[in-house]
Amino acid sequence: MGSLLGYVLLCAVPALAFWSFLRLVRWYERADRMPWQPPVPPRPTHPPLERLAADLRRLEADRHVLRSSNQPARAQRLMAAELAYEDVLLDCCEALELSCPGPPPLTPAQRRDTEAALFVAGLRW
């Protein structure tokens, strides 16, 4: 009888230890999401302002070059550069929590007002 009890313990103890270990791992995984931990702050949905300002500088230079060039399809290239510039302007407005005038294409007055609002907010490019 003693050898039968020893055999049962020899078989059951490793199985119970493995089962307990799995339960501990599952508890630890759930403990990551427990309410006593501080919430994770949301990640920004827009790129950093430094990158946006660099994009504005680059696109403004591209617009200037395209206006004085004689490349084929100049009008389409200039329109694409203008739309990209306006898109980055609107991203800057969103990053600085300013009111956006609307989706591109912007009228010249809207573009001027947006650039002025960004300048007043402290963004330089």
PDB file of C-alpha atoms in Angstrom:
ATOM      1  CA  MET A   1       0.000   0.000   0.000  1.00  0.00           C
ATOM      2  CA  GLY A   2       2.870   2.371   0.815  1.00  0.00           C
ATOM      3  CA  SER A   3       4.407   1.956  -2.633  1.00  0.00           C
ATOM      4  CA  LEU A   4       1.042   2.705  -4.267  1.00  0.00           C
ATOM      5  CA  LEU A   5       0.747   5.968  -2.301  1.00  0.00           C
ATOM      6  CA  GLY A   6       4.323   6.873  -3.216  1.00  0.00           C
ATOM      7  CA  TYR A   7       3.577   6.152  -6.889  1.00  0.00           C
ATOM      8  CA  VAL A   8       0.445   8.355  -6.835  1.00  0.00           C
ATOM      9  CA  LEU A   9       2.356  11.178  -5.161  1.00  0.00           C
ATOM     10  CA  LEU A  10       5.200  10.788  -7.649  1.00  0.00           C
ATOM     11  CA  CYS A  11       2.728  11.164 -10.522  1.00  0.00           C
ATOM     12  CA  ALA A  12       0.481  13.822  -9.009  1.00  0.00           C
ATOM     13  CA  VAL A  13       3.014  16.259  -7.536  1.00  0.00           C
ATOM     14  CA  PRO A  14       4.671  17.237 -10.877  1.00  0.00           C
ATOM     15  CA  ALA A  15       1.253  17.548 -12.544  1.00  0.00           C
ATOM     16  CA  LEU A  16      -0.030  19.749  -9.709  1.00  0.00           C
ATOM     17  CA  ALA A  17       3.146  21.832  -9.792  1.00  0.00           C
ATOM     18  CA  PHE A  18       2.812  22.371 -13.546  1.00  0.00           C
ATOM     19  CA  TRP A  19      -0.898  23.198 -13.217  1.00  0.00           C
ATOM     20  CA  SER A  20      -0.137  25.678 -10.407  1.00  0.00           C
ATOM     21  CA  PHE A  21       2.589  27.281 -12.495  1.00  0.00           C
ATOM     22  CA  LEU A  22       0.194  27.759 -15.432  1.00  0.00           C
ATOM     23  CA  ARG A  23      -2.425  29.301 -13.126  1.00  0.00           C
ATOM     24  CA  LEU A  24       0.227  31.670 -11.748  1.00  0.00           C
ATOM     25  CA  VAL A  25       1.254  32.736 -15.251  1.00  0.00           C
ATOM     26  CA  ARG A  26      -2.371  33.391 -16.248  1.00  0.00           C
ATOM     27  CA  TRP A  27      -2.945  35.402 -13.074  1.00  0.00           C
ATOM     28  CA  TYR A  28       0.185  37.455 -13.768  1.00  0.00           C
ATOM     29  CA  GLU A  29      -0.981  38.190 -17.328  1.00  0.00           C
ATOM     30  CA  ARG A  30      -4.344  39.399 -16.025  1.00  0.00           C
ATOM     31  CA  ALA A  31      -2.663  41.408 -13.273  1.00  0.00           C
ATOM     32  CA  ASP A  32      -1.205  43.633 -16.015  1.00  0.00           C
ATOM     33  CA  ARG A  33      -4.676  45.009 -16.652  1.00  0.00           C
ATOM     34  CA  MET A  34      -5.828  45.472 -13.089  1.00  0.00           C
ATOM     35  CA  PRO A  35      -7.552  48.735 -12.130  1.00  0.00           C
ATOM     36  CA  TRP A  36      -5.053  49.683  -9.430  1.00  0.00           C
ATOM     37  CA  GLN A  37      -2.417  50.435 -12.053  1.00  0.00           C
ATOM     38  CA  PRO A  38      -2.347  53.926 -13.546  1.00  0.00           C
ATOM     39  CA  PRO A  39      -3.862  54.123 -17.024  1.00  0.00           C
ATOM     40  CA  VAL A  40      -1.501  54.281 -19.958  1.00  0.00           C
ATOM     41  CA  PRO A  41      -1.604  57.765 -21.500  1.00  0.00           C
ATOM     42  CA  PRO A  42      -2.880  57.841 -25.081  1.00  0.00           C
ATOM     43  CA  ARG A  43      -0.276  58.086 -27.802  1.00  0.00           C
ATOM     44  CA  PRO A  44      -0.409  61.202 -29.947  1.00  0.00           C
ATOM     45  CA  THR A  45      -2.073  60.686 -33.300  1.00  0.00           C
ATOM     46  CA  HIS A  46      -0.002  63.307 -35.067  1.00  0.00           C
ATOM     47  CA  PRO A  47       3.746  63.485 -35.743  1.00  0.00           C
ATOM     48  CA  PRO A  48       5.942  65.700 -33.539  1.00  0.00           C
ATOM     49  CA  LEU A  49       5.822  69.441 -34.235  1.00  0.00           C
ATOM     50  CA  GLU A  50       9.505  69.499 -35.208  1.00  0.00           C
ATOM     51  CA  ARG A  51       8.823  67.042 -38.013  1.00  0.00           C
ATOM     52  CA  LEU A  52       5.746  68.971 -39.143  1.00  0.00           C
ATOM     53  CA  ALA A  53       7.744  72.221 -39.238  1.00  0.00           C
ATOM     54  CA  ALA A  54      10.488  70.496 -41.263  1.00  0.00           C
ATOM     55  CA  ASP A  55       7.847  69.189 -43.668  1.00  0.00           C
ATOM     56  CA  LEU A  56       6.427  72.705 -44.053  1.00  0.00           C
ATOM     57  CA  ARG A  57       9.906  74.094 -44.830  1.00  0.00           C
ATOM     58  CA  ARG A  58      10.549  71.378 -47.395  1.00  0.00           C
ATOM     59  CA  LEU A  59       7.155  71.707 -49.068  1.00  0.00           C
ATOM     60  CA  GLU A  60       7.386  75.492 -49.173  1.00  0.00           C
ATOM     61  CA  ALA A  61      10.775  75.197 -50.880  1.00  0.00           C
ATOM     62  CA  ASP A  62       9.310  72.673 -53.345  1.00  0.00           C
ATOM     63  CA  ARG A  63       6.425  75.033 -54.135  1.00  0.00           C
ATOM     64  CA  HIS A  64       8.868  77.880 -54.771  1.00  0.00           C
ATOM     65  CA  VAL A  65      10.982  75.730 -57.110  1.00  0.00           C
ATOM     66  CA  LEU A  66       7.940  74.423 -58.977  1.00  0.00           C
ATOM     67  CA  ARG A  67       6.543  77.916 -59.558  1.00  0.00           C
ATOM     68  CA  SER A  68       9.685  78.959 -61.421  1.00  0.00           C
ATOM     69  CA  SER A  69      10.349  75.695 -63.286  1.00  0.00           C
ATOM     70  CA  ASN A  70       9.565  74.526 -66.810  1.00  0.00           C
ATOM     71  CA  GLN A  71       9.184  70.843 -65.985  1.00  0.00           C
ATOM     72  CA  PRO A  72       6.575  68.726 -67.750  1.00  0.00           C
ATOM     73  CA  ALA A  73       3.232  68.520 -65.916  1.00  0.00           C
ATOM     74  CA  ARG A  74       4.189  71.583 -63.879  1.00  0.00           C
ATOM     75  CA  ALA A  75       0.572  72.406 -62.976  1.00  0.00           C
ATOM     76  CA  GLN A  76      -0.115  68.921 -61.586  1.00  0.00           C
ATOM     77  CA  ARG A  77       3.127  68.917 -59.611  1.00  0.00           C
ATOM     78  CA  LEU A  78       2.395  72.357 -58.223  1.00  0.00           C
ATOM     79  CA  MET A  79      -1.143  71.323 -57.251  1.00  0.00           C
ATOM     80  CA  ALA A  80       0.188  68.202 -55.494  1.00  0.00           C
ATOM     81  CA  ALA A  81       2.741  70.293 -53.608  1.00  0.00           C
ATOM     82  CA  GLU A  82       0.059  72.835 -52.642  1.00  0.00           C
ATOM     83  CA  LEU A  83      -2.263  70.099 -51.343  1.00  0.00           C
ATOM     84  CA  ALA A  84       0.554  68.449 -49.399  1.00  0.00           C
ATOM     85  CA  TYR A  85       1.501  71.839 -47.891  1.00  0.00           C
ATOM     86  CA  GLU A  86      -2.103  72.483 -46.859  1.00  0.00           C
ATOM     87  CA  ASP A  87      -2.408  68.996 -45.402  1.00  0.00           C
ATOM     88  CA  VAL A  88       0.642  69.594 -43.196  1.00  0.00           C
ATOM     89  CA  LEU A  89      -0.756  73.010 -42.215  1.00  0.00           C
ATOM     90  CA  LEU A  90      -3.923  71.297 -41.013  1.00  0.00           C
ATOM     91  CA  ASP A  91      -1.878  68.673 -39.150  1.00  0.00           C
ATOM     92  CA  CYS A  92      -0.055  71.510 -37.384  1.00  0.00           C
ATOM     93  CA  CYS A  93      -3.394  73.070 -36.437  1.00  0.00           C
ATOM     94  CA  GLU A  94      -4.544  69.751 -35.011  1.00  0.00           C
ATOM     95  CA  ALA A  95      -1.286  69.256 -33.089  1.00  0.00           C
ATOM     96  CA  LEU A  96      -1.549  72.745 -31.575  1.00  0.00           C
ATOM     97  CA  GLU A  97      -5.308  72.318 -30.980  1.00  0.00           C
ATOM     98  CA  LEU A  98      -6.243  75.259 -33.201  1.00  0.00           C
ATOM     99  CA  SER A  99      -9.433  75.434 -35.228  1.00  0.00           C
ATOM    100  CA  CYS A 100      -9.019  74.037 -38.724  1.00  0.00           C
ATOM    101  CA  PRO A 101     -10.612  75.870 -41.669  1.00  0.00           C
ATOM    102  CA  GLY A 102     -11.675  72.684 -43.439  1.00  0.00           C
ATOM    103  CA  PRO A 103     -10.322  70.004 -45.713  1.00  0.00           C
ATOM    104  CA  PRO A 104      -7.939  70.889 -48.567  1.00  0.00           C
ATOM    105  CA  PRO A 105      -7.952  72.598 -50.983  1.00  0.00           C
ATOM    106  CA  LEU A 106      -7.956  75.831 -49.005  1.00  0.00           C
ATOM    107  CA  THR A 107      -8.678  79.219 -50.474  1.00  0.00           C
ATOM    108  CA  PRO A 108      -5.762  81.649 -50.415  1.00  0.00           C
ATOM    109  CA  ALA A 109      -7.457  83.584 -47.595  1.00  0.00           C
ATOM    110  CA  GLN A 110      -7.939  80.400 -45.539  1.00  0.00           C
ATOM    111  CA  ARG A 111      -4.300  79.415 -46.114  1.00  0.00           C
ATOM    112  CA  ARG A 112      -3.085  82.878 -45.089  1.00  0.00           C
ATOM    113  CA  ASP A 113      -5.256  82.865 -41.954  1.00  0.00           C
ATOM    114  CA  THR A 114      -4.080  79.368 -41.030  1.00  0.00           C
ATOM    115  CA  GLU A 115      -0.429  80.314 -41.494  1.00  0.00           C
ATOM    116  CA  ALA A 116      -1.000  83.436 -39.364  1.00  0.00           C
ATOM    117  CA  ALA A 117      -2.703  81.428 -36.615  1.00  0.00           C
ATOM    118  CA  LEU A 118       0.203  78.961 -36.549  1.00  0.00           C
ATOM    119  CA  PHE A 119       2.679  81.844 -36.447  1.00  0.00           C
ATOM    120  CA  VAL A 120       0.800  83.441 -33.533  1.00  0.00           C
ATOM    121  CA  ALA A 121       0.780  80.051 -31.759  1.00  0.00           C
ATOM    122  CA  GLY A 122       4.598  80.035 -31.974  1.00  0.00           C
ATOM    123  CA  LEU A 123       5.256  77.647 -34.856  1.00  0.00           C
ATOM    124  CA  ARG A 124       8.086  78.829 -37.130  1.00  0.00           C
ATOM    125  CA  TRP A 125       9.118  77.132 -40.350  1.00  0.00           C
TER     126      TRP A 125
END
